PDB file of C-alpha atoms in Angstrom:
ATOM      1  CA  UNK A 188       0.000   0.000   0.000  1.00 58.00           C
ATOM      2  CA  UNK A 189       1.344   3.522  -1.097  1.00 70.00           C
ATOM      3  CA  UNK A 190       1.934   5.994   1.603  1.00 86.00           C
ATOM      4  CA  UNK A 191       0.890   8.452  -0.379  1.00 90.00           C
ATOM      5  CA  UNK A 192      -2.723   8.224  -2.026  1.00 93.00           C
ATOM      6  CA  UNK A 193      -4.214  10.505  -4.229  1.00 95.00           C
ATOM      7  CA  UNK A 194      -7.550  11.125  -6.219  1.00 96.00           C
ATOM      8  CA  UNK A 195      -8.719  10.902  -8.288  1.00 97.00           C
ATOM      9  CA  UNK A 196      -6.038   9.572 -10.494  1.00 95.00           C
ATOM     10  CA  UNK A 197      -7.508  10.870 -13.880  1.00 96.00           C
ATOM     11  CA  UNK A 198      -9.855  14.421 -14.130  1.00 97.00           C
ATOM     12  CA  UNK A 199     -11.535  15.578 -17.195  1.00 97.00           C
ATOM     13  CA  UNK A 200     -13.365  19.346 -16.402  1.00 97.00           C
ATOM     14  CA  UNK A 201     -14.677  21.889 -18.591  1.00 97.00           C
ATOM     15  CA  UNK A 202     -13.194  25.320 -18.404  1.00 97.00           C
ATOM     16  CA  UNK A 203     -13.840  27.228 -15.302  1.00 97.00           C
ATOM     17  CA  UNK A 204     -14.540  24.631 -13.539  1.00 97.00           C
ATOM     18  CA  UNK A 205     -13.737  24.250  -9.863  1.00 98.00           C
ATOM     19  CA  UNK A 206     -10.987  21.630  -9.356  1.00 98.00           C
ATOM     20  CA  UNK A 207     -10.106  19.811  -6.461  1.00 98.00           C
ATOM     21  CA  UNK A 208      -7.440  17.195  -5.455  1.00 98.00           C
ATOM     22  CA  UNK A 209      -7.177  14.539  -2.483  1.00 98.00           C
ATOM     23  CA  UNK A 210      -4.157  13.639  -1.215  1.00 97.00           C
ATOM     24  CA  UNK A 211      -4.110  11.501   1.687  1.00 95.00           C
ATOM     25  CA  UNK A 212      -0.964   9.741   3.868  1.00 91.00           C
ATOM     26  CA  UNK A 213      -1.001   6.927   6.207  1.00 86.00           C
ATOM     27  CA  UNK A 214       2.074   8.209   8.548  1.00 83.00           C
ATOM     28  CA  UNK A 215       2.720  11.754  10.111  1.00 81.00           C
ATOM     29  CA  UNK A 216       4.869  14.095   7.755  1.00 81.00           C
ATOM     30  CA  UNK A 217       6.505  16.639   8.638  1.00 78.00           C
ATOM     31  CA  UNK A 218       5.595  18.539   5.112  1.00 83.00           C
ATOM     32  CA  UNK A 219       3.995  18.094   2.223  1.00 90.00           C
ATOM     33  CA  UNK A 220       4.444  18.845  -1.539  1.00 91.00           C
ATOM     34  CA  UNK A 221       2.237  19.950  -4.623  1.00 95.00           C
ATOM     35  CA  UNK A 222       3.935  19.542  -7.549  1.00 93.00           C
ATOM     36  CA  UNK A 223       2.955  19.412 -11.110  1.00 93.00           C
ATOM     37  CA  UNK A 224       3.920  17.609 -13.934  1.00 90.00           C
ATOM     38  CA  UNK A 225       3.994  18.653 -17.333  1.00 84.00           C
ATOM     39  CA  UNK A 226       4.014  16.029 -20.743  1.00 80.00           C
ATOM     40  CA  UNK A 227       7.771  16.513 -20.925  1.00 76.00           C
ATOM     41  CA  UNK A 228       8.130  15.403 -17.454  1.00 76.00           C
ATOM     42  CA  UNK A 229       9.868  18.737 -15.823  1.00 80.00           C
ATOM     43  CA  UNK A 230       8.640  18.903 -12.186  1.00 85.00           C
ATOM     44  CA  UNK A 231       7.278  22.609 -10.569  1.00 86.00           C
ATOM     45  CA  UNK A 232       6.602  22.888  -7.087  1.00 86.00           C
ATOM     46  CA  UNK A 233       3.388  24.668  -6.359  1.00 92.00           C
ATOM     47  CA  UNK A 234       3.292  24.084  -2.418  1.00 90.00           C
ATOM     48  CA  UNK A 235       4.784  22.998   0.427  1.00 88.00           C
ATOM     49  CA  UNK A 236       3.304  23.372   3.431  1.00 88.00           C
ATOM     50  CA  UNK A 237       2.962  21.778   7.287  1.00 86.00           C
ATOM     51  CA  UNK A 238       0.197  23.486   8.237  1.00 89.00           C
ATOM     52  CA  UNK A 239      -3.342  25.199   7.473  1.00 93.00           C
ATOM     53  CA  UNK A 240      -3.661  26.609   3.694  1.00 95.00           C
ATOM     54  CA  UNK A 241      -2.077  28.430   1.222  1.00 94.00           C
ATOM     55  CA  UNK A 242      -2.905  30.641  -1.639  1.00 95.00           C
ATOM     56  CA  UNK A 243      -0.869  31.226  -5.250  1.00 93.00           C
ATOM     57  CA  UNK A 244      -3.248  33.008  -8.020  1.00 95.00           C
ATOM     58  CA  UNK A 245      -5.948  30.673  -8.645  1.00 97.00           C
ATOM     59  CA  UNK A 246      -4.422  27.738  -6.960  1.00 97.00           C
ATOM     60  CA  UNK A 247      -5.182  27.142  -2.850  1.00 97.00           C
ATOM     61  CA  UNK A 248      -3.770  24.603  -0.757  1.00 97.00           C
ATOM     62  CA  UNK A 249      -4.932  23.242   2.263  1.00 97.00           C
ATOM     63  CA  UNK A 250      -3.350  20.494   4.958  1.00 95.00           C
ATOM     64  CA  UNK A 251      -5.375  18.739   7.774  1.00 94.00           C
ATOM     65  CA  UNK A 252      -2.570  17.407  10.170  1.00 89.00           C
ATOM     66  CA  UNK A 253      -5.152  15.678  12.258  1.00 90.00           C
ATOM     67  CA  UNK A 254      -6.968  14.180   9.466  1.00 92.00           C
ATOM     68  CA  UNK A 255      -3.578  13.364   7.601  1.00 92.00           C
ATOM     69  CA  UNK A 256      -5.095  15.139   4.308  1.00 95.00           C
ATOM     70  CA  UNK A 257      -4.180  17.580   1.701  1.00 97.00           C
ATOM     71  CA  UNK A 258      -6.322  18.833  -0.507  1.00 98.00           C
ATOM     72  CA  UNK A 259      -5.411  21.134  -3.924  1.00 98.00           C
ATOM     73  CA  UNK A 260      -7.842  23.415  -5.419  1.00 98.00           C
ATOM     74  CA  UNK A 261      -7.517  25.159  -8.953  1.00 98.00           C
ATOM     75  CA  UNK A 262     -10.489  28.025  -9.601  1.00 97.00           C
ATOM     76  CA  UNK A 263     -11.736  29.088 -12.475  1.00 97.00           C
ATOM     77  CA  UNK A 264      -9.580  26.035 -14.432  1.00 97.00           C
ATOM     78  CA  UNK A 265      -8.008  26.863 -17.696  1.00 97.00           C
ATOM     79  CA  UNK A 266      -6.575  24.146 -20.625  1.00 96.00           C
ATOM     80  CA  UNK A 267      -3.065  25.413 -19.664  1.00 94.00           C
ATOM     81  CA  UNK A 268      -3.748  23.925 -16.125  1.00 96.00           C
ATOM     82  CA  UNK A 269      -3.961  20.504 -17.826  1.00 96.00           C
ATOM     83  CA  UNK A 270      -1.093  18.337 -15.979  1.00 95.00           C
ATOM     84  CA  UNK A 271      -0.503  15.954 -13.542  1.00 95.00           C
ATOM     85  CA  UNK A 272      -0.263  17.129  -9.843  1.00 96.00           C
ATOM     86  CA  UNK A 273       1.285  15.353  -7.880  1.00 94.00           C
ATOM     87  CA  UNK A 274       1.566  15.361  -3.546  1.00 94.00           C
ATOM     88  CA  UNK A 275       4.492  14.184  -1.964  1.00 91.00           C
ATOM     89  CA  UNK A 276       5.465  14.439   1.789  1.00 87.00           C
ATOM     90  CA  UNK A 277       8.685  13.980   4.187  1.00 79.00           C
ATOM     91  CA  UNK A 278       7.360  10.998   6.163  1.00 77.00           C
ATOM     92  CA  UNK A 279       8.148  10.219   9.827  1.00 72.00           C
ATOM     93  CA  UNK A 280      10.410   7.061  10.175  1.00 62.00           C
ATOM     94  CA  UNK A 281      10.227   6.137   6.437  1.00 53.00           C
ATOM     95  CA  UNK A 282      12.210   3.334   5.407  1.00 48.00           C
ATOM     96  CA  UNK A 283      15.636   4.158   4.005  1.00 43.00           C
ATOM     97  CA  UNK A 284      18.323   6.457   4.664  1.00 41.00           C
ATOM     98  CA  UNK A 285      16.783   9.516   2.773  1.00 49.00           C
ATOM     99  CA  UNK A 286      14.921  10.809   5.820  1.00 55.00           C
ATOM    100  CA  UNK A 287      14.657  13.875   4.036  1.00 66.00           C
ATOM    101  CA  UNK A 288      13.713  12.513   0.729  1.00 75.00           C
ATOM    102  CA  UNK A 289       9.775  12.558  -0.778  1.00 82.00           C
ATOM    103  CA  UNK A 290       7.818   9.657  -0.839  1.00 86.00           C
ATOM    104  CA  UNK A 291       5.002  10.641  -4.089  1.00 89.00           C
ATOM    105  CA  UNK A 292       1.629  10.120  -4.693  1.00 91.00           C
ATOM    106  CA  UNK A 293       0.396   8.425  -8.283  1.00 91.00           C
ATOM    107  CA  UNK A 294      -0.264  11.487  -9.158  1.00 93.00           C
ATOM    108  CA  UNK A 295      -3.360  13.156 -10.465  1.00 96.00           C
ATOM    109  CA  UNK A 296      -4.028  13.539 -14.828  1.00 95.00           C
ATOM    110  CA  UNK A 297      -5.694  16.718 -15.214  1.00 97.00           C
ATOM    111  CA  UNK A 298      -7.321  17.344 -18.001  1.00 97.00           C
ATOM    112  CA  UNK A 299      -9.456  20.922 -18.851  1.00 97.00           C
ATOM    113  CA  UNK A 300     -11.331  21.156 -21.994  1.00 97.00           C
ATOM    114  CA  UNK A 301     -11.758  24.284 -23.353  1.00 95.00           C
TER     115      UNK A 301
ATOM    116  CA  UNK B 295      14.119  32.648  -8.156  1.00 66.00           C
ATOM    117  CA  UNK B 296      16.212  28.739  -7.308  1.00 79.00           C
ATOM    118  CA  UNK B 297      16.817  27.516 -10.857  1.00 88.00           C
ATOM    119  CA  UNK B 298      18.127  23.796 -10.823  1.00 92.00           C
ATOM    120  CA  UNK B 299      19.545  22.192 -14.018  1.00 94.00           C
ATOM    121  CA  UNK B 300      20.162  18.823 -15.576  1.00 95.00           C
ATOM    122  CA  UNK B 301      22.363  17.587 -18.097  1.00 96.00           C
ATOM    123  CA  UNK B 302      21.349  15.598 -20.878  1.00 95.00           C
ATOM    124  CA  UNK B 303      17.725  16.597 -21.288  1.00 92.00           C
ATOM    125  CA  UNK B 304      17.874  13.250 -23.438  1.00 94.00           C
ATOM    126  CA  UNK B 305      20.170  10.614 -23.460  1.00 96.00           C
ATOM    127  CA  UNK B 306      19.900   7.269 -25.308  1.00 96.00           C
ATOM    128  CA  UNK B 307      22.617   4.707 -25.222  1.00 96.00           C
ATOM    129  CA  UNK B 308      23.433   1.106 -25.827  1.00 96.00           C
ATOM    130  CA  UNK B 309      23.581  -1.923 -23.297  1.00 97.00           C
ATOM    131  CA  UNK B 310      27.057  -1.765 -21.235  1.00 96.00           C
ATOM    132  CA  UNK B 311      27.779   1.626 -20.859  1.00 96.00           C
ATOM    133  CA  UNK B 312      28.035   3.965 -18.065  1.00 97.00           C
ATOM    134  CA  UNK B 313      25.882   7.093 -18.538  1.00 97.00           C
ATOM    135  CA  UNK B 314      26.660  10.372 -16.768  1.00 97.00           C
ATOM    136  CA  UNK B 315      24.182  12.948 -15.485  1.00 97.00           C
ATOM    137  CA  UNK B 316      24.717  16.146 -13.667  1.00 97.00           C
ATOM    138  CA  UNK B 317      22.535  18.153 -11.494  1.00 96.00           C
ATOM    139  CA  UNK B 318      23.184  22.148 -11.114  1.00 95.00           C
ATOM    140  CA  UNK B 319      21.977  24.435  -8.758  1.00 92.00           C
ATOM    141  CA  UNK B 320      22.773  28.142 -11.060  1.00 92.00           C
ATOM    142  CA  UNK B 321      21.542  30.641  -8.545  1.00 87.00           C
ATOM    143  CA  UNK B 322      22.044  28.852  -5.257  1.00 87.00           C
ATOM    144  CA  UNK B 323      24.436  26.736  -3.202  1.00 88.00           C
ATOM    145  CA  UNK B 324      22.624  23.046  -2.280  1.00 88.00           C
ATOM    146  CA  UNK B 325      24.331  21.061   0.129  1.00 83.00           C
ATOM    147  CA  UNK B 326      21.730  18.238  -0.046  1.00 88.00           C
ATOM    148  CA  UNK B 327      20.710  17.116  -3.863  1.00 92.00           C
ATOM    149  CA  UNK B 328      18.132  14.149  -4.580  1.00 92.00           C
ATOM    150  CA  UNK B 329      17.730  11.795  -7.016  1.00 94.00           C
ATOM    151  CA  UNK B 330      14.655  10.709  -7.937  1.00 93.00           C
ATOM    152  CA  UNK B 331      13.606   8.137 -11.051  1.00 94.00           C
ATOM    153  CA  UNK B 332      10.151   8.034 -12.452  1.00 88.00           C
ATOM    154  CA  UNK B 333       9.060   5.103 -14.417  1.00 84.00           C
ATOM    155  CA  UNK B 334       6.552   5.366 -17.394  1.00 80.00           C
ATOM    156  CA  UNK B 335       3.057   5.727 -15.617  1.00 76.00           C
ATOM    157  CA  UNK B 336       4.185   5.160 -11.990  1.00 80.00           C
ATOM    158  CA  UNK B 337       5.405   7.578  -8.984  1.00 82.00           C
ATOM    159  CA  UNK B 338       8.543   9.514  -8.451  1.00 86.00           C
ATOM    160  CA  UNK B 339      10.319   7.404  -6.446  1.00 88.00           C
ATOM    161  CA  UNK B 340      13.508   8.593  -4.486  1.00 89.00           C
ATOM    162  CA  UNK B 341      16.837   6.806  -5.286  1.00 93.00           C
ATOM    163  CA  UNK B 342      19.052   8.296  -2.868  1.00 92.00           C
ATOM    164  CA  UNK B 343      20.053  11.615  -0.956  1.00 90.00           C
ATOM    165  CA  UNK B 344      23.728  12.984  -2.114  1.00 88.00           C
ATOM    166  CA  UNK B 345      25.217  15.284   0.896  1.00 86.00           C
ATOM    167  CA  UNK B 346      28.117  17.493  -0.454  1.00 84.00           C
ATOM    168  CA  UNK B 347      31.483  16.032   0.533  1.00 83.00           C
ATOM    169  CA  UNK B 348      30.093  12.964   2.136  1.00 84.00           C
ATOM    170  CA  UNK B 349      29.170   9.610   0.415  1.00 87.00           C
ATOM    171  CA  UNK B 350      25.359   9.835  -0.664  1.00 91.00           C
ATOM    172  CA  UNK B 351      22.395   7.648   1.437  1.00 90.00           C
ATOM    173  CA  UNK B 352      20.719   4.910  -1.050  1.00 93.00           C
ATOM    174  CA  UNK B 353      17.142   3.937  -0.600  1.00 90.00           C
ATOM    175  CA  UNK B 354      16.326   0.127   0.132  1.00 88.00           C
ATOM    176  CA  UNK B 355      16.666  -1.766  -3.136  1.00 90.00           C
ATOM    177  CA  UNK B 356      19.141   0.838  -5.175  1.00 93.00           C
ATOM    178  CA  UNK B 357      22.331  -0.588  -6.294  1.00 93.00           C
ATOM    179  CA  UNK B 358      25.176   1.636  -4.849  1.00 93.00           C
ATOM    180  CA  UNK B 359      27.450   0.075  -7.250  1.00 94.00           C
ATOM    181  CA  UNK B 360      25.230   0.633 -10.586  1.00 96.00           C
ATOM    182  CA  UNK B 361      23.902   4.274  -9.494  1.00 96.00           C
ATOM    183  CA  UNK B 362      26.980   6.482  -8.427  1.00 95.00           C
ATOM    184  CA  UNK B 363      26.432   9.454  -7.145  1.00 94.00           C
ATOM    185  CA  UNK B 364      28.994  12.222  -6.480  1.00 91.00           C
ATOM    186  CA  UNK B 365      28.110  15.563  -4.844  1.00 89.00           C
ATOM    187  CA  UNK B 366      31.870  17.379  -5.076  1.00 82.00           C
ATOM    188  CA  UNK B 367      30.973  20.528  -5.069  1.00 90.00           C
ATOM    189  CA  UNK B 368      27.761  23.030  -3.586  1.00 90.00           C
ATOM    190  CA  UNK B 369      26.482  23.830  -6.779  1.00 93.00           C
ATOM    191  CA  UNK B 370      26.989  20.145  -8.922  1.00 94.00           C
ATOM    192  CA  UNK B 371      25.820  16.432  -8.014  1.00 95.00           C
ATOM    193  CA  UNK B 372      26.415  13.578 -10.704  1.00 96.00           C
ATOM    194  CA  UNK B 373      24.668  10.258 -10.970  1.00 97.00           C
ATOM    195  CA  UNK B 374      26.350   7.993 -13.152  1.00 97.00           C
ATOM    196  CA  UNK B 375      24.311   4.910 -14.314  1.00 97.00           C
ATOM    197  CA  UNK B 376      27.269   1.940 -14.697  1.00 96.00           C
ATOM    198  CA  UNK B 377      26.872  -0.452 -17.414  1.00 96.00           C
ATOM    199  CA  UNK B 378      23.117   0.345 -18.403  1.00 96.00           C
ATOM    200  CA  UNK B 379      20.496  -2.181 -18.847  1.00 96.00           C
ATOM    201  CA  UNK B 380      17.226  -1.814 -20.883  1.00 95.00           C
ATOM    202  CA  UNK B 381      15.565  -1.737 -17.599  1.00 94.00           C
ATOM    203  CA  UNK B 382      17.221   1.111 -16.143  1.00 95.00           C
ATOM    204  CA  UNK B 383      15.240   3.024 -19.218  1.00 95.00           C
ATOM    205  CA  UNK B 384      13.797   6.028 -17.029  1.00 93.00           C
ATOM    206  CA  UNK B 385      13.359   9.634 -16.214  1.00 93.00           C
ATOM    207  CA  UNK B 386      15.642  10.806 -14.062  1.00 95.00           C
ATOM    208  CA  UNK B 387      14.692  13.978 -11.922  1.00 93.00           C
ATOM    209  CA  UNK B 388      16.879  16.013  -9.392  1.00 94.00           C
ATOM    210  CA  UNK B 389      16.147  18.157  -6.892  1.00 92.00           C
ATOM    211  CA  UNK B 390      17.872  20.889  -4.436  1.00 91.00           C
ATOM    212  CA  UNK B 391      18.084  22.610  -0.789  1.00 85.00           C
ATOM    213  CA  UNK B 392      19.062  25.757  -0.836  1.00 79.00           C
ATOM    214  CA  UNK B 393      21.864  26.532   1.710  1.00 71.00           C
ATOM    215  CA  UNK B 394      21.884  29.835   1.978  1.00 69.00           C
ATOM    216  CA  UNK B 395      18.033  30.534   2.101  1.00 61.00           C
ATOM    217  CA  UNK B 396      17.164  27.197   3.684  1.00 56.00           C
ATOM    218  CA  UNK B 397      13.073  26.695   4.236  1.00 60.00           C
ATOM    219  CA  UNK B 398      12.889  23.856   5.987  1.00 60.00           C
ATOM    220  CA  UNK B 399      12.101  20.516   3.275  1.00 62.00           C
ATOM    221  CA  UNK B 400      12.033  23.082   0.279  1.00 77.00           C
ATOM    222  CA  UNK B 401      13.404  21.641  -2.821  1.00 83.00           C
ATOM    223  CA  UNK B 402      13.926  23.060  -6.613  1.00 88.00           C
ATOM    224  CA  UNK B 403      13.291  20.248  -9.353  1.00 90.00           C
ATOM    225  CA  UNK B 404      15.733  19.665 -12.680  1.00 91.00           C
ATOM    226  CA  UNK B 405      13.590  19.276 -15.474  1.00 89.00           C
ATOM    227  CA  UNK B 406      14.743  15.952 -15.856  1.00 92.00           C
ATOM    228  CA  UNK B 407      16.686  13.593 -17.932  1.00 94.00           C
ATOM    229  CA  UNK B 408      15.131  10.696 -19.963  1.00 94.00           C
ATOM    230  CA  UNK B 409      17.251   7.942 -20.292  1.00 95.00           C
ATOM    231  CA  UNK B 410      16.596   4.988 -23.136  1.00 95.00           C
ATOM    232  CA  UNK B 411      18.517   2.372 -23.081  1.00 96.00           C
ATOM    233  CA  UNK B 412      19.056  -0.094 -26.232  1.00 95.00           C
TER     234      UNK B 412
END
């Protein structure tokens, strides 16, 4: 079982649409990651954040330590927000000597349709 | 802003030999540098953490000897893939702490390197 689960894994929305990712993790972190993907595979980090929500242009982030969730919202979608997003957090005690290292979700295929 | 770098974007080379890539941080010194290798369809998955001036920390299940990894300097990391197999076919993605303007588990992504091997 992944760590790190997210959905849903693929997301086809029309333009404007309000978007909204789950990412969930089984083991306390001590942050968490949005990233996004585009087709040639270079990585952007949107978030990272430990606690509470945060806000860049039309995208919002938002962590629930208790709860052990993440959520990503994109407003008022547009076709050039068509990637995959991907969560990724620094888990406590995770196996291997990269304590520091990410452990990723699937990742989420977003796709907005003009 | 932190601008990481990777060299090849695309590299495709035949069974047996050792390919070479390097990770740059332009704007920033990184002590720490990741490695991370992304099959088609499937997670990110991290290979191993490369400290500068000390030997790098593998995951469970990478190959120290096949994936070397040398971090000689602040601003350069190399992982060099020894006597490449079909399977190690992959996308290989770095990332970077900043040093000097350290937030906590921030990293800066390369853009990647896709690796084919014949």
């Amino acid at each position: 079982k992944n760590e790190v689960e997210q959905s849903p894994q693929n997301l086809t929305a029309q333009e404007g649409e309000f978007i909204t990712i789950n990412c969930s993790y089984s083991v306390g972190i001590s942050a968490l990651h949005w990233l996004q993907q585009h087709p040639g595979g270079g990585i952007v980090s949107l978030f990272m954040l430990s606690s509470g929500k945060k806000k860049h242009g039309r995208l919002i982030a938002t962590i629930n330590i208790q709860e052990k969730h993440s959520s990503l919202h994109i407003t008022a979608s547009h076709p050039r927000d068509s990637a995959v997003y991907i969560c990724a957090g620094i888990l406590w005690g995770q196996s291997g000597g990269g304590a520091d290292g990410l452990t990723f979700g699937k990742g989420t295929h977003l796709i907005i349709q003009p | 802003g932190a601008v990481v770098s990777q060299h090849p974007s695309r590299v495709i080379c035949k069974s047996g030999t050792s390919v070479k890539i390097e990770c740059r941080s332009l704007d920033f010194q990184a002590t720490t540098m990741f490695w991370y290798r992304q099959f088609p369809k499937k997670s990110l998955m991290l290979m191993a953490t490369s400290n500068e001036g000390s030997k790098a920390t593998y995951e469970q299940g990478v190959e120290k000897d096949k994936f070397l990894i040398n971090h000689a300097s602040l601003t350069l990391s190399t992982l060099t893939v020894t006597s490449a197999h079909p399977e190690d076919s992959s996308f290989y993605i770095c990332s970077a702490r900043d040093a000097g303007h350290y937030v906590y588990n921030e990293q800066f992504f390369g853009p990647g390197t896709r690796l084919t091997v014949l």
